[in-house]
Short mmCIF file of C-alpha atoms in Angstrom, two decimals:
data_model
loop_
_atom_site.label_atom_id
_atom_site.label_comp_id
_atom_site.label_asym_id
_atom_site.label_seq_id
_atom_site.Cartn_x
_atom_site.Cartn_y
_atom_site.Cartn_z
CA ASP A 23 84.05 122.14 55.16
CA ALA A 24 84.89 121.19 59.01
CA GLY A 25 85.62 118.21 58.53
CA VAL A 26 84.64 115.00 59.97
CA ILE A 27 83.30 115.96 63.91
CA GLN A 28 83.58 113.59 66.52
CA SER A 29 82.76 113.97 70.14
CA PRO A 30 83.49 113.80 72.68
CA ARG A 31 87.65 113.93 72.49
CA HIS A 32 88.11 112.17 75.48
CA GLU A 33 85.71 110.27 77.34
CA VAL A 34 86.15 108.26 80.83
CA THR A 35 83.54 105.90 82.15
CA GLU A 36 83.10 103.24 84.59
CA MET A 37 82.89 99.94 83.81
CA GLY A 38 79.05 99.10 83.10
CA GLN A 39 77.78 101.88 81.66
CA GLU A 40 76.64 102.75 78.53
CA VAL A 41 78.96 105.06 75.89
CA THR A 42 77.86 106.90 72.98
CA LEU A 43 80.39 108.15 70.56
CA ARG A 44 79.21 110.53 68.05
CA CYS A 45 80.74 111.89 64.86
CA LYS A 46 79.06 114.29 62.01
CA PRO A 47 80.74 113.24 58.70
CA ILE A 48 81.49 115.53 55.45
CA SER A 49 78.62 116.67 53.98
CA GLY A 50 78.51 114.67 50.88
CA HIS A 51 80.56 112.08 51.64
CA ASN A 52 78.70 109.04 51.00
CA SER A 53 80.68 106.48 53.34
CA LEU A 54 81.09 106.33 56.22
CA PHE A 55 83.52 104.38 58.75
CA TRP A 56 84.33 103.93 62.54
CA TYR A 57 87.54 102.83 63.56
CA ARG A 58 89.22 101.97 66.61
CA GLN A 59 92.74 102.29 67.12
CA THR A 60 94.73 99.83 68.95
CA MET A 61 98.69 98.99 69.57
CA MET A 62 97.79 95.23 68.27
CA ARG A 63 95.83 95.71 65.81
CA GLY A 64 96.73 99.21 64.31
CA LEU A 65 93.39 101.49 62.97
CA GLU A 66 90.85 98.61 62.93
CA LEU A 67 87.74 98.75 61.18
CA LEU A 68 84.32 98.37 62.99
CA ILE A 69 81.71 99.10 60.60
CA TYR A 70 81.53 100.73 57.22
CA PHE A 71 77.87 102.54 55.89
CA ASN A 72 77.14 103.38 52.66
CA ASN A 73 74.35 105.80 51.91
CA ASN A 74 73.72 105.23 55.93
CA VAL A 75 72.74 101.34 55.48
CA PRO A 76 75.27 99.08 56.74
CA ILE A 77 77.57 97.63 54.12
CA ASP A 78 79.82 95.57 56.61
CA ASP A 79 80.27 95.16 60.37
CA SER A 80 82.05 92.64 60.55
CA GLY A 81 84.17 94.31 62.54
CA MET A 82 82.09 94.99 65.17
CA PRO A 83 84.12 93.23 68.71
CA GLU A 84 80.41 91.80 70.51
CA ASP A 85 77.17 92.43 70.98
CA ARG A 86 78.00 94.88 73.36
CA PHE A 87 78.92 97.05 70.36
CA SER A 88 76.17 98.90 67.94
CA ALA A 89 76.34 102.08 65.05
CA LYS A 90 73.70 103.44 63.81
CA MET A 91 73.36 106.02 61.23
CA PRO A 92 70.18 107.56 61.25
CA ASN A 93 70.93 109.93 58.42
CA ALA A 94 73.72 111.63 56.15
CA SER A 95 74.45 113.92 58.65
CA PHE A 96 75.23 111.48 61.61
CA SER A 97 76.24 108.60 63.25
CA THR A 98 76.57 107.06 66.83
CA LEU A 99 78.57 103.92 68.07
CA LYS A 100 77.52 102.68 71.30
CA ILE A 101 79.12 100.55 73.31
CA GLN A 102 76.76 98.79 76.15
CA PRO A 103 78.09 97.89 79.17
CA SER A 104 81.59 98.95 78.48
CA GLU A 105 84.38 96.99 80.08
CA PRO A 106 88.32 98.28 80.37
CA ARG A 107 89.45 96.61 77.16
CA ASP A 108 87.31 98.75 75.16
CA SER A 109 89.55 101.50 76.02
CA ALA A 110 91.08 102.88 72.70
CA VAL A 111 91.05 105.54 70.38
CA TYR A 112 87.66 105.50 68.70
CA PHE A 113 87.77 107.53 64.77
CA CYS A 114 84.79 108.06 62.46
CA ALA A 115 85.94 108.99 58.82
CA SER A 116 84.00 109.33 55.86
CA SER A 117 84.55 109.28 52.25
CA PRO A 118 82.81 110.35 49.26
CA ASP A 119 81.73 107.37 46.43
CA GLY A 120 84.22 107.02 43.30
CA GLU A 121 87.12 104.91 42.70
CA ASN A 122 90.40 105.79 44.23
CA THR A 123 89.03 108.25 47.02
CA GLU A 124 90.59 108.55 49.94
CA ALA A 125 89.54 108.43 53.93
CA PHE A 126 88.97 111.45 56.06
CA PHE A 127 89.26 110.82 59.71
CA GLY A 128 88.21 113.24 62.83
CA GLN A 129 90.39 113.91 65.55
CA GLY A 130 89.06 110.90 67.22
CA THR A 131 87.66 109.98 70.75
CA ARG A 132 89.69 108.83 73.36
CA LEU A 133 87.94 106.28 75.37
CA THR A 134 88.88 105.02 78.95
CA VAL A 135 86.90 102.40 80.83
CA VAL A 136 87.93 102.34 84.36
CA ASP B 3 93.24 88.23 59.71
CA GLN B 4 95.62 90.96 58.85
CA GLN B 5 95.74 91.77 55.10
CA VAL B 6 97.75 94.31 54.78
CA LYS B 7 100.83 94.57 57.30
CA GLN B 8 103.67 96.75 58.25
CA ASN B 9 106.25 94.48 60.06
CA SER B 10 108.06 97.39 61.79
CA PRO B 11 106.02 99.29 64.53
CA SER B 12 109.04 102.21 64.66
CA LEU B 13 112.23 103.69 63.16
CA SER B 14 114.57 105.94 63.94
CA VAL B 15 116.11 107.95 60.73
CA GLN B 16 119.09 111.35 61.14
CA GLU B 17 117.50 114.25 59.71
CA GLY B 18 118.40 114.71 56.19
CA ARG B 19 118.14 110.72 55.47
CA ILE B 20 115.89 108.73 53.60
CA SER B 21 113.51 106.90 55.60
CA ILE B 22 111.67 104.16 54.26
CA LEU B 23 107.91 102.68 55.25
CA ASN B 24 107.23 98.97 54.53
CA CYS B 25 104.20 97.56 54.22
CA ASP B 26 103.04 94.06 52.65
CA TYR B 27 99.59 92.66 51.35
CA THR B 28 98.19 89.32 51.16
CA ASN B 29 95.00 90.47 48.84
CA SER B 30 95.82 90.44 45.45
CA MET B 31 92.48 92.35 44.88
CA PHE B 32 93.08 95.07 45.75
CA ASP B 33 93.97 98.30 43.34
CA TYR B 34 94.01 101.22 45.28
CA PHE B 35 96.94 102.02 48.18
CA LEU B 36 96.97 104.45 50.29
CA TRP B 37 99.96 106.16 52.53
CA TYR B 38 98.43 108.52 56.01
CA LYS B 39 100.91 110.19 58.48
CA LYS B 40 99.10 110.61 61.99
CA TYR B 41 100.34 112.83 65.01
CA PRO B 42 99.38 112.27 68.73
CA ALA B 43 96.21 113.49 69.81
CA GLU B 44 94.87 114.21 65.93
CA GLY B 45 93.67 111.48 63.29
CA PRO B 46 95.25 110.60 60.80
CA THR B 47 95.33 112.43 57.79
CA PHE B 48 95.87 111.28 53.74
CA LEU B 49 99.65 111.57 52.36
CA ILE B 50 100.10 109.73 49.34
CA SER B 51 98.31 107.31 46.86
CA ILE B 52 98.86 104.67 44.01
CA SER B 53 96.88 102.69 41.89
CA SER B 54 97.57 99.25 41.47
CA ILE B 55 98.67 100.54 37.55
CA LYS B 56 101.39 102.19 38.41
CA ASP B 57 104.54 101.25 40.45
CA LYS B 58 105.70 104.45 41.45
CA ASN B 59 103.96 107.74 42.37
CA GLU B 60 105.74 110.65 44.03
CA ASP B 61 104.94 114.21 45.71
CA GLY B 62 107.55 116.30 47.22
CA ARG B 63 110.11 114.59 49.30
CA PHE B 64 107.01 111.52 49.17
CA THR B 65 107.41 108.43 46.88
CA VAL B 66 105.55 105.47 46.64
CA PHE B 67 106.72 102.58 44.97
CA LEU B 68 104.41 99.18 44.30
CA ASN B 69 105.39 95.84 43.82
CA LYS B 70 102.83 93.91 43.12
CA SER B 71 103.84 90.75 42.05
CA ALA B 72 105.71 90.36 45.72
CA LYS B 73 102.47 91.94 47.34
CA HIS B 74 104.78 95.14 48.53
CA LEU B 75 104.55 98.86 49.02
CA SER B 76 106.87 101.28 50.59
CA LEU B 77 107.18 104.86 50.96
CA HIS B 78 110.01 106.95 50.86
CA ILE B 79 110.91 110.04 52.61
CA VAL B 80 113.91 112.43 50.88
CA PRO B 81 115.14 114.56 52.53
CA SER B 82 113.84 113.08 56.04
CA GLN B 83 112.87 116.83 58.30
CA PRO B 84 112.16 116.36 61.68
CA GLY B 85 108.53 117.21 61.30
CA ASP B 86 107.90 113.82 59.41
CA SER B 87 107.86 112.34 62.79
CA ALA B 88 104.71 110.41 63.21
CA VAL B 89 103.25 107.21 63.09
CA TYR B 90 102.29 106.11 59.58
CA PHE B 91 99.88 103.32 58.68
CA CYS B 92 99.16 102.37 55.06
CA ALA B 93 95.76 100.92 54.05
CA ALA B 94 94.45 99.72 50.59
CA SER B 95 90.80 99.23 49.10
CA ALA B 96 89.67 96.73 46.65
CA PRO B 97 87.06 97.36 44.04
CA TYR B 98 84.63 94.40 45.39
CA ALA B 99 84.28 96.16 48.88
CA GLY B 100 83.62 99.46 47.49
CA ASN B 101 85.13 102.18 49.84
CA GLN B 102 86.15 99.85 52.33
CA PHE B 103 90.04 100.74 53.72
CA TYR B 104 91.91 97.94 54.86
CA PHE B 105 94.81 99.43 57.21
CA GLY B 106 98.03 97.95 58.72
CA THR B 107 99.29 98.66 62.09
CA GLY B 108 101.18 101.42 61.75
CA THR B 109 105.40 102.53 61.70
CA SER B 110 106.30 104.84 64.35
CA LEU B 111 108.53 107.59 62.72
CA THR B 112 110.80 109.49 64.28
CA VAL B 113 113.53 112.07 62.09
CA ILE B 114 116.69 112.55 64.64
CA PRO B 115 117.61 116.45 64.50
#
């Protein structure tokens, strides 16, 4: 398996523009996570899906952020409108069901909003 | 509110010596703990884990210790090697939270040759 695949790897956009980050989880994994890495908060969980259903979105910072998982092999994280403080590295991760499992991370998308 | 805390943002260790990375947690419901390693421009990768029924788990040069009463875990790397230089994240999960993982802020380890 190729692992968790994220696109794009880098995104530079102007303030106010819409940004869409994409993720393909590992086949067979039932859980999908979106994380944001910042210096202050480390790896901050934004939203968690299980079997394509959002289970916990309490980490989504504002209404400007939204995430979807239309099927088991694809998820998007959208920011509209984007702001400079959204600049960070965004990671997608997936994990199989079961106890004591681990999350497998993609390589991340580095977002810069200017 | 940060439920998993890594209070040391950085650590420098001489090659060949022991590296000790610490992690504290506040939620007594956490029953599974993991360490991840992250190189620049890459995603975090799983390193080692421990269940709450154990107090120690060893894998080669890496050992994780868990002190449930103190809500503290540590990662020992011995001997440390320059290739171990990376950011290390501590993570925890609880049965009620499904597969949700709570991460700390990370500790940047530099192993000096």
